[in-house]
Coordinates of C-alpha atoms in Angstrom, one line a residue:
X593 CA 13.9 -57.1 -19.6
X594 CA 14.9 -53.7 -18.7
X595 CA 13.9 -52.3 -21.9
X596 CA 10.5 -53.6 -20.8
X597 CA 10.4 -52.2 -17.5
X598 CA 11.3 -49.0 -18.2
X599 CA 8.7 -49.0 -21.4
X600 CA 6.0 -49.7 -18.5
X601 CA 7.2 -47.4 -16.4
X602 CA 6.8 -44.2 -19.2
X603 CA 3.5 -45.8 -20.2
X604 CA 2.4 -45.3 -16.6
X605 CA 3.9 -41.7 -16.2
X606 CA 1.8 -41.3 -19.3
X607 CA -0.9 -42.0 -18.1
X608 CA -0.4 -40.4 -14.9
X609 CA 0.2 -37.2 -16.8
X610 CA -3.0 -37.9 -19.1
X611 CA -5.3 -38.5 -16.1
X612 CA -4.4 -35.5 -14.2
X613 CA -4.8 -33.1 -17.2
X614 CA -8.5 -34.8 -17.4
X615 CA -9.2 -33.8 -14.5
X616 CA -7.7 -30.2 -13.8
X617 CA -7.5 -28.6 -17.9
X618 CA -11.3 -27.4 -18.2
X619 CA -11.5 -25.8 -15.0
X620 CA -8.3 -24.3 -15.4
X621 CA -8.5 -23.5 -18.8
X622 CA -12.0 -21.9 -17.8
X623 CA -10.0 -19.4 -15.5
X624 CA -7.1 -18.8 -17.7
X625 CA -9.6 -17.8 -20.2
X626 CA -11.3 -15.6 -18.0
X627 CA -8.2 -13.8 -16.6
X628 CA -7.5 -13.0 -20.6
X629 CA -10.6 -11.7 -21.0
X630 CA -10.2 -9.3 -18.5
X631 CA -6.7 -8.1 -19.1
X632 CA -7.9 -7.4 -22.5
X633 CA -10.9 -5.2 -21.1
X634 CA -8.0 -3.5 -18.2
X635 CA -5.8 -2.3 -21.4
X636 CA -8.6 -1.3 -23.2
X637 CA -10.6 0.4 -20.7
X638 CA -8.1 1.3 -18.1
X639 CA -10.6 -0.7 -15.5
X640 CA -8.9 -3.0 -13.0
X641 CA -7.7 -6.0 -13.9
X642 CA -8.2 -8.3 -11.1
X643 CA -12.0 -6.4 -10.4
X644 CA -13.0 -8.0 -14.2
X645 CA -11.3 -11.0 -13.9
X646 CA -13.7 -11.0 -10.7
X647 CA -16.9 -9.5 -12.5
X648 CA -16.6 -11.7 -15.2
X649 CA -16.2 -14.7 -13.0
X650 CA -18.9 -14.5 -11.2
X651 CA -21.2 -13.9 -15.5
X652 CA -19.5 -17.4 -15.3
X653 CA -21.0 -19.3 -12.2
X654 CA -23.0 -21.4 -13.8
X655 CA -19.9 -23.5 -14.7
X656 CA -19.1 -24.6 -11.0
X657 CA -21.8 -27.1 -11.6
X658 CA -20.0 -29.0 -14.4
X659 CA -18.2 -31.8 -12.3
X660 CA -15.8 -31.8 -15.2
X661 CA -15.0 -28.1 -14.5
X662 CA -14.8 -28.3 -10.3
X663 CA -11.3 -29.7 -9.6
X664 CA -9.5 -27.1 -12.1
X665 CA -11.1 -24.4 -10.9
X666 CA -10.2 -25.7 -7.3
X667 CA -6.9 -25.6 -8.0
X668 CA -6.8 -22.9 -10.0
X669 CA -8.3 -20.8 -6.5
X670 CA -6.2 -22.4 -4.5
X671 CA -2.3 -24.0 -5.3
X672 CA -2.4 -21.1 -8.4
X673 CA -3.0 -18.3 -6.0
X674 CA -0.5 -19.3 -3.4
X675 CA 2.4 -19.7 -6.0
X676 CA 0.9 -16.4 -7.2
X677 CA 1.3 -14.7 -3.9
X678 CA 4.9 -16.6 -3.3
X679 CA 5.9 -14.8 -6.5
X680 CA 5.4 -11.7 -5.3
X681 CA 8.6 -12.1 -3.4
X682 CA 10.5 -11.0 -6.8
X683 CA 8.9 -7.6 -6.6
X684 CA 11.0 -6.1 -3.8
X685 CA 14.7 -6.0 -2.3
X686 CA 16.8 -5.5 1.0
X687 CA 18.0 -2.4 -1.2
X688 CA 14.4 -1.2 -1.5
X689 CA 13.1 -1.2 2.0
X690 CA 16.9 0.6 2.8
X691 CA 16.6 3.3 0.3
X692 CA 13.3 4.7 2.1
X693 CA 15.1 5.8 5.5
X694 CA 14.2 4.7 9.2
X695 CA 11.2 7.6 9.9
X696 CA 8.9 6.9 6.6
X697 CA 9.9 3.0 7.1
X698 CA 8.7 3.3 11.1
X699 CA 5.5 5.1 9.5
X700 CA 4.5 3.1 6.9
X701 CA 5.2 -0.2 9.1
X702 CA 2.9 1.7 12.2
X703 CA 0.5 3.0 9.7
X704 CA 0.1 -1.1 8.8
X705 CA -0.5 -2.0 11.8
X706 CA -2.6 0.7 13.2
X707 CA -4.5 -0.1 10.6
X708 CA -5.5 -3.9 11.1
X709 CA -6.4 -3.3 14.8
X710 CA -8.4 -0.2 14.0
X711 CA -9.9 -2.7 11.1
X712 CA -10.9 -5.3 14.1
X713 CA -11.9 -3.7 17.0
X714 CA -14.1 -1.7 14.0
X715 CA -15.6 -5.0 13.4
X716 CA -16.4 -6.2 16.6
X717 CA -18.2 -2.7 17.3
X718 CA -20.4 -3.3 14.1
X719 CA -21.2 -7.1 14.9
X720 CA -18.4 -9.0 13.4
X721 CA -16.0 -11.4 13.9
X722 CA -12.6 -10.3 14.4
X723 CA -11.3 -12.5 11.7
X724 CA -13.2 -10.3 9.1
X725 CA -11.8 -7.6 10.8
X726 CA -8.2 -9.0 10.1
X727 CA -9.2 -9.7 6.4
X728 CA -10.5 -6.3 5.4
X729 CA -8.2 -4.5 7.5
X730 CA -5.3 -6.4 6.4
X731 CA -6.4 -5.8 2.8
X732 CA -6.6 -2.5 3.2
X733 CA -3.3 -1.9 4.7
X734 CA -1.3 -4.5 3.0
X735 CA -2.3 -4.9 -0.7
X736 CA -5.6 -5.6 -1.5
X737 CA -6.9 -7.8 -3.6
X738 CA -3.3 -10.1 -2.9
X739 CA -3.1 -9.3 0.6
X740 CA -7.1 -10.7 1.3
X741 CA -6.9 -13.8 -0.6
X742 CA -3.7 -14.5 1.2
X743 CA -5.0 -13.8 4.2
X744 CA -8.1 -15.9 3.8
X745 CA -5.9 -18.9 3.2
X746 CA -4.6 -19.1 6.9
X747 CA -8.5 -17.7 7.9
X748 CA -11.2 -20.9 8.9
X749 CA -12.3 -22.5 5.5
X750 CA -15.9 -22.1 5.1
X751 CA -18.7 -21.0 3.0
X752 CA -19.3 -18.0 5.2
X753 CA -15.2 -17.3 4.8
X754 CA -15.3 -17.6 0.5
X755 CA -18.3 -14.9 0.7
X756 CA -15.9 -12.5 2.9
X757 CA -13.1 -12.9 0.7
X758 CA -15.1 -12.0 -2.2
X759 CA -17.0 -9.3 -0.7
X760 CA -13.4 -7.5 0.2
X761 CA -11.9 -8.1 -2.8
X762 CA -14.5 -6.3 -5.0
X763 CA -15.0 -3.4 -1.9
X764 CA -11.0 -2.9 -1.8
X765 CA -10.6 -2.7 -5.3
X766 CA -14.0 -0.5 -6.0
X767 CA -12.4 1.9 -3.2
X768 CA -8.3 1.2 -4.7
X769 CA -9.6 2.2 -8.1
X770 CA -11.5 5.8 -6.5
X771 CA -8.4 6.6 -4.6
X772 CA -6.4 6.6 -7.8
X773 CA -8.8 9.1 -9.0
X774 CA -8.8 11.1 -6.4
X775 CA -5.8 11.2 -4.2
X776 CA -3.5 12.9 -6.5
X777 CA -5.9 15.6 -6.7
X778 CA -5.9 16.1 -2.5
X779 CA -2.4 15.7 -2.8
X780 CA -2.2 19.0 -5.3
X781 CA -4.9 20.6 -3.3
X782 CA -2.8 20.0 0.0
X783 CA 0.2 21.2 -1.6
X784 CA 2.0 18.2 -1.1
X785 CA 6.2 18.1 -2.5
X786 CA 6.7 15.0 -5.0
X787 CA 8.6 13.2 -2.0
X788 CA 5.2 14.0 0.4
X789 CA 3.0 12.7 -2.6
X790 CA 4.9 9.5 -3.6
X791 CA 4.8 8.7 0.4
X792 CA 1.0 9.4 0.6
X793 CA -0.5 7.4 -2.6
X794 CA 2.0 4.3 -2.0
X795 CA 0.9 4.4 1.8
X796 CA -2.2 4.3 1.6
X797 CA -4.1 3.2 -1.9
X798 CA -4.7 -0.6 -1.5
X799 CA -3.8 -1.9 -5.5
X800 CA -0.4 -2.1 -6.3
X801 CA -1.4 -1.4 -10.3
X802 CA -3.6 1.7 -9.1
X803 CA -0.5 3.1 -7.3
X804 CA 1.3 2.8 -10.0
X805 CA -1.3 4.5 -12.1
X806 CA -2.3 7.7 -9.3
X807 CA 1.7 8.2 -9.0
X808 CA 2.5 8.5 -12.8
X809 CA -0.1 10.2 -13.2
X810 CA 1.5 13.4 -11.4
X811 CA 5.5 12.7 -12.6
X812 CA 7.6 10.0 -12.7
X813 CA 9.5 11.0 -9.7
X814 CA 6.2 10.7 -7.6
X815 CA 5.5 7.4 -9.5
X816 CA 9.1 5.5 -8.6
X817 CA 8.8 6.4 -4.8
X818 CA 5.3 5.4 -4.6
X819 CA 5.8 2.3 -6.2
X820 CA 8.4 1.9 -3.7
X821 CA 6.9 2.5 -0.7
X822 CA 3.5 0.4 -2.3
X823 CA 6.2 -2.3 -2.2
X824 CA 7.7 -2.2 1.3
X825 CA 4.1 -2.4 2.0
X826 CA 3.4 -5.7 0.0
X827 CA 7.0 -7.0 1.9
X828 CA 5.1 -6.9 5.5
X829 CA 2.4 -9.4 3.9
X830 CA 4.8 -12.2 4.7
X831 CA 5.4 -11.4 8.9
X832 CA 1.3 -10.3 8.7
X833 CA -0.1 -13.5 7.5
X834 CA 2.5 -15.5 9.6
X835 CA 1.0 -14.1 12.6
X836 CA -2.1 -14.4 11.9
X837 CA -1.7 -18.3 11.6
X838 CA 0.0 -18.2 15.1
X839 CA -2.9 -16.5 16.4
X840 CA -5.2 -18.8 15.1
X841 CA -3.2 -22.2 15.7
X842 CA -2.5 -20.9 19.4
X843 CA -7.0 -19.5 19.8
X844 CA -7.7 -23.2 18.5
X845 CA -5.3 -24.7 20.8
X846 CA -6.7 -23.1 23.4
X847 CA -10.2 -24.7 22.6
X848 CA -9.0 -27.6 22.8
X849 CA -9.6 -28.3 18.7
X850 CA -7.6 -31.1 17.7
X851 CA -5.9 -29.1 15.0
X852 CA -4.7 -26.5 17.4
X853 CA -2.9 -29.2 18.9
X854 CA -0.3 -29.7 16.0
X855 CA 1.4 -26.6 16.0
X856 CA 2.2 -23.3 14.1
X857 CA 2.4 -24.6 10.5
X858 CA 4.2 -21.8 8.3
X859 CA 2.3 -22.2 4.6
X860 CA 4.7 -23.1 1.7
X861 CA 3.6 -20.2 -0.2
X862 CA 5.4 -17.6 2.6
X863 CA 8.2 -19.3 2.8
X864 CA 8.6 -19.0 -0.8
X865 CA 7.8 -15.7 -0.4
X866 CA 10.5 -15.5 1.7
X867 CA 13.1 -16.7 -0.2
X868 CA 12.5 -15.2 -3.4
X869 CA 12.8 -12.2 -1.7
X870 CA 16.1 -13.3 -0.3
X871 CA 17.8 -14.6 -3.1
X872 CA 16.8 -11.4 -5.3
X873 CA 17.7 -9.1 -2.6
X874 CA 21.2 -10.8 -2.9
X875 CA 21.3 -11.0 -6.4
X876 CA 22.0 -14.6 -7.0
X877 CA 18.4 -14.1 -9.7
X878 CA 19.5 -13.0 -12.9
X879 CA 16.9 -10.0 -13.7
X880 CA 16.1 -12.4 -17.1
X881 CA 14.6 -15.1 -15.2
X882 CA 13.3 -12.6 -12.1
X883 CA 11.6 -10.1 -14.5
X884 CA 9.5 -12.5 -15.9
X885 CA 8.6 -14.5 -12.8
X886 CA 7.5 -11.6 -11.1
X887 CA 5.7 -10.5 -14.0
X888 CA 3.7 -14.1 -13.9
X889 CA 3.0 -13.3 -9.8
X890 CA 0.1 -11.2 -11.8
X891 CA -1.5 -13.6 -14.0
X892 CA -1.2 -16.3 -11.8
X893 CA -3.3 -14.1 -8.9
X894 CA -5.6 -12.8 -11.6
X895 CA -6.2 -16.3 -12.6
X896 CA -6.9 -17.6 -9.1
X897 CA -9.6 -14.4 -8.6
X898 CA -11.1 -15.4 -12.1
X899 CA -11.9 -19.0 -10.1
X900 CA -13.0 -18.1 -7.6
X901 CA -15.1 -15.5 -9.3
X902 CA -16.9 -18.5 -10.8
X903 CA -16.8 -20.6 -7.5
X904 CA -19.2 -17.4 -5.7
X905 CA -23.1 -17.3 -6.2
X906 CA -23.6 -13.2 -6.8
X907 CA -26.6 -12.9 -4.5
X908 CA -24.4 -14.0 -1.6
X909 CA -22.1 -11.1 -2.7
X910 CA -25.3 -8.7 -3.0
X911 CA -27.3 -9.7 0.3
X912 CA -23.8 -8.5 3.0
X913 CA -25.9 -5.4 3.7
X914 CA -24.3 -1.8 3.9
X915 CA -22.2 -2.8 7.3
X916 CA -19.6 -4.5 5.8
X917 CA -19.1 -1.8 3.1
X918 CA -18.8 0.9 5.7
X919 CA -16.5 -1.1 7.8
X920 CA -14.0 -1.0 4.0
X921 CA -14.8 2.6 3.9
X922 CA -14.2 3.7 7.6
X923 CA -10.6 1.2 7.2
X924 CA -9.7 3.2 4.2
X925 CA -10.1 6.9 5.5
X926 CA -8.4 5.8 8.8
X927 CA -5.0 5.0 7.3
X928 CA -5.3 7.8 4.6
X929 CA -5.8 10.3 7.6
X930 CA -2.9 8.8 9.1
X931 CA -0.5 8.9 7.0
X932 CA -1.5 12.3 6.5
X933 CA -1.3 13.5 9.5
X934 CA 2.2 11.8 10.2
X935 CA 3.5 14.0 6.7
X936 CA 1.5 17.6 7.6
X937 CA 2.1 17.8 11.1
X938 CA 5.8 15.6 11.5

């Protein structure tokens, strides 16, 4: 009789199993295939990764009208991109953020900051809402293309929202992938030590793979410390995004929505975030099973851009008008002139 039972109950895991991989394998299988394409064309090409995974998405709309194709790539824009983002915890120690010293930690934490209010009050002076001011500004100063689909996440859900998020990814990474061009050459012309150079293209270029290529691109000393300080950077996207939900729990609250009534919720993803970070800063991660997972943190986001690449019409990423571009712009030069300023004249 037992024998039976449990016979019934594997059948019905089974089929459990086979009923959820009909409904999430195309879509996701759709983005996976997407984000392979366009790490191919990044090692081939040296173009950004996530900027074709979202290029190519978007050749790819048309399959957002299969219903067979919808859930996966749902999930795939979604629960992929918040393990994604909660994987980035792996990328950074205690020992890291230490190693910089209190005066470039202070500035690079300000310099964060600085440049999400800057990013919002510019928003509101050109027309927007202050929540797209958060999300570009926040993108800019985190780590863009991660740091705005993270941020979107605790942001109202809406079609208006999905266009935003789009719109900033492709303008952060266009601008990311310019700086990496050109900010080791004003770093030269400036005169700029190694030290001075690694703390200016890990401050302020949004990408943490265009960082990486800008600072080995002038020496592998400038290359480790702006790597560095591009991480201590990507470290203040958990506290960020936390308080971002507090604002927005506490504004809805104070409407009187019914889901402002129900508290600060933290997202799973942070706290994961969180405690990756904690358990590698201790050591209690063997750097065989770390390496890898933080290594995944970068197909799993490029996969969730792929999706929702395919999820976006392209003419509602073509019809934002040149205001939204020149809010990107003005966020960029603000915290490159800042950081500047704080290593020319401190």
């Amino acid at each position: 009789m037992m024998a039976v039972e449990t016979r019934n109950q594997v059948m019905d895991m089974m089929h459990r199993i086979e009923e959820v991989r009909k409904r999430y394998f195309p879509g996701v299988c759709v983005a996976v295939t997407i984000g392979i394409a366009a790490s191919f064309l990044s090692q081939q090409y040296g173009a950004p990764a996530m900027l074709m995974a979202l290029l190519l998405g978007l050749a790819f709309n048309f399959l957002s009208q299969e219903q067979h194709c919808v859930p996966g790539l749902e999930f795939s824009a979604k629960t992929l991109l918040r393990l994604g983002v909660a994987m980035l915890g792996l990328r950074i120690t205690f020992g890291d953020v230490l190693t910089l010293g209190w005066s470039p930690l202070l500035m690079v934490c300000s310099a964060v900051l600085l440049t999400i209010g800057f990013g919002i009050l510019m928003a509101r002076l050109l027309g927007f809402s202050s929540a797209f001011g958060t999300l570009t500004g926040g993108s800019v100063a985190i780590c863009g293309a991660s740091a705005a689909m993270a941020i979107s996440s605790v942001l109202k859900q809406d079609e208006q929202a999905k266009r935003d998020t789009l719109f900033t990814v492709i303008s952060v990474t266009t601008l990311s992938t310019l700086a990496m061009i050109f900010y080791p050459m004003i770093s030269t012309g400036l005169g700029l030590s190694p030290q001075e150079s690694g703390l200016f293209i890990g401050a302020t270029i949004h990408d943490v793979a265009q960082v990486v290529g800008a600072g080995y691109s002038m020496s592998s000393e400038v290359g480790d410390l702006s790597t560095f300080v591009k991480l201590l950077r990507v470290a203040m996207l958990v506290p960020i995004v936390m308080a971002i939900g507090i604002v927005i729990r506490r504004a809805a609250r104070h409407r009187g929505d019914a889901e402002g009534g129900k508290g600060v919720a933290i997202p799973g993803f942070l706290l994961g975030f969180v405690a990756l970070f904690v358990l590698n800063s201790l050591g209690w991660i063997p750097s065989a099973v770390s390496q890898p997972l933080a290594g995944s943190s970068s197909w799993l986001l490029l996969t969730a851009i792929a999706a929702l690449g395919v999820r976006t019409q392209l003419k509602d990423i073509l019809s934002v008008g040149w205001k939204p571009v020149l809010l990107v712009v003005l966020e960029t030069l603000f915290i490159a002139a800042l950081i500047l300023a704080y290593i020319l004249l401190g």
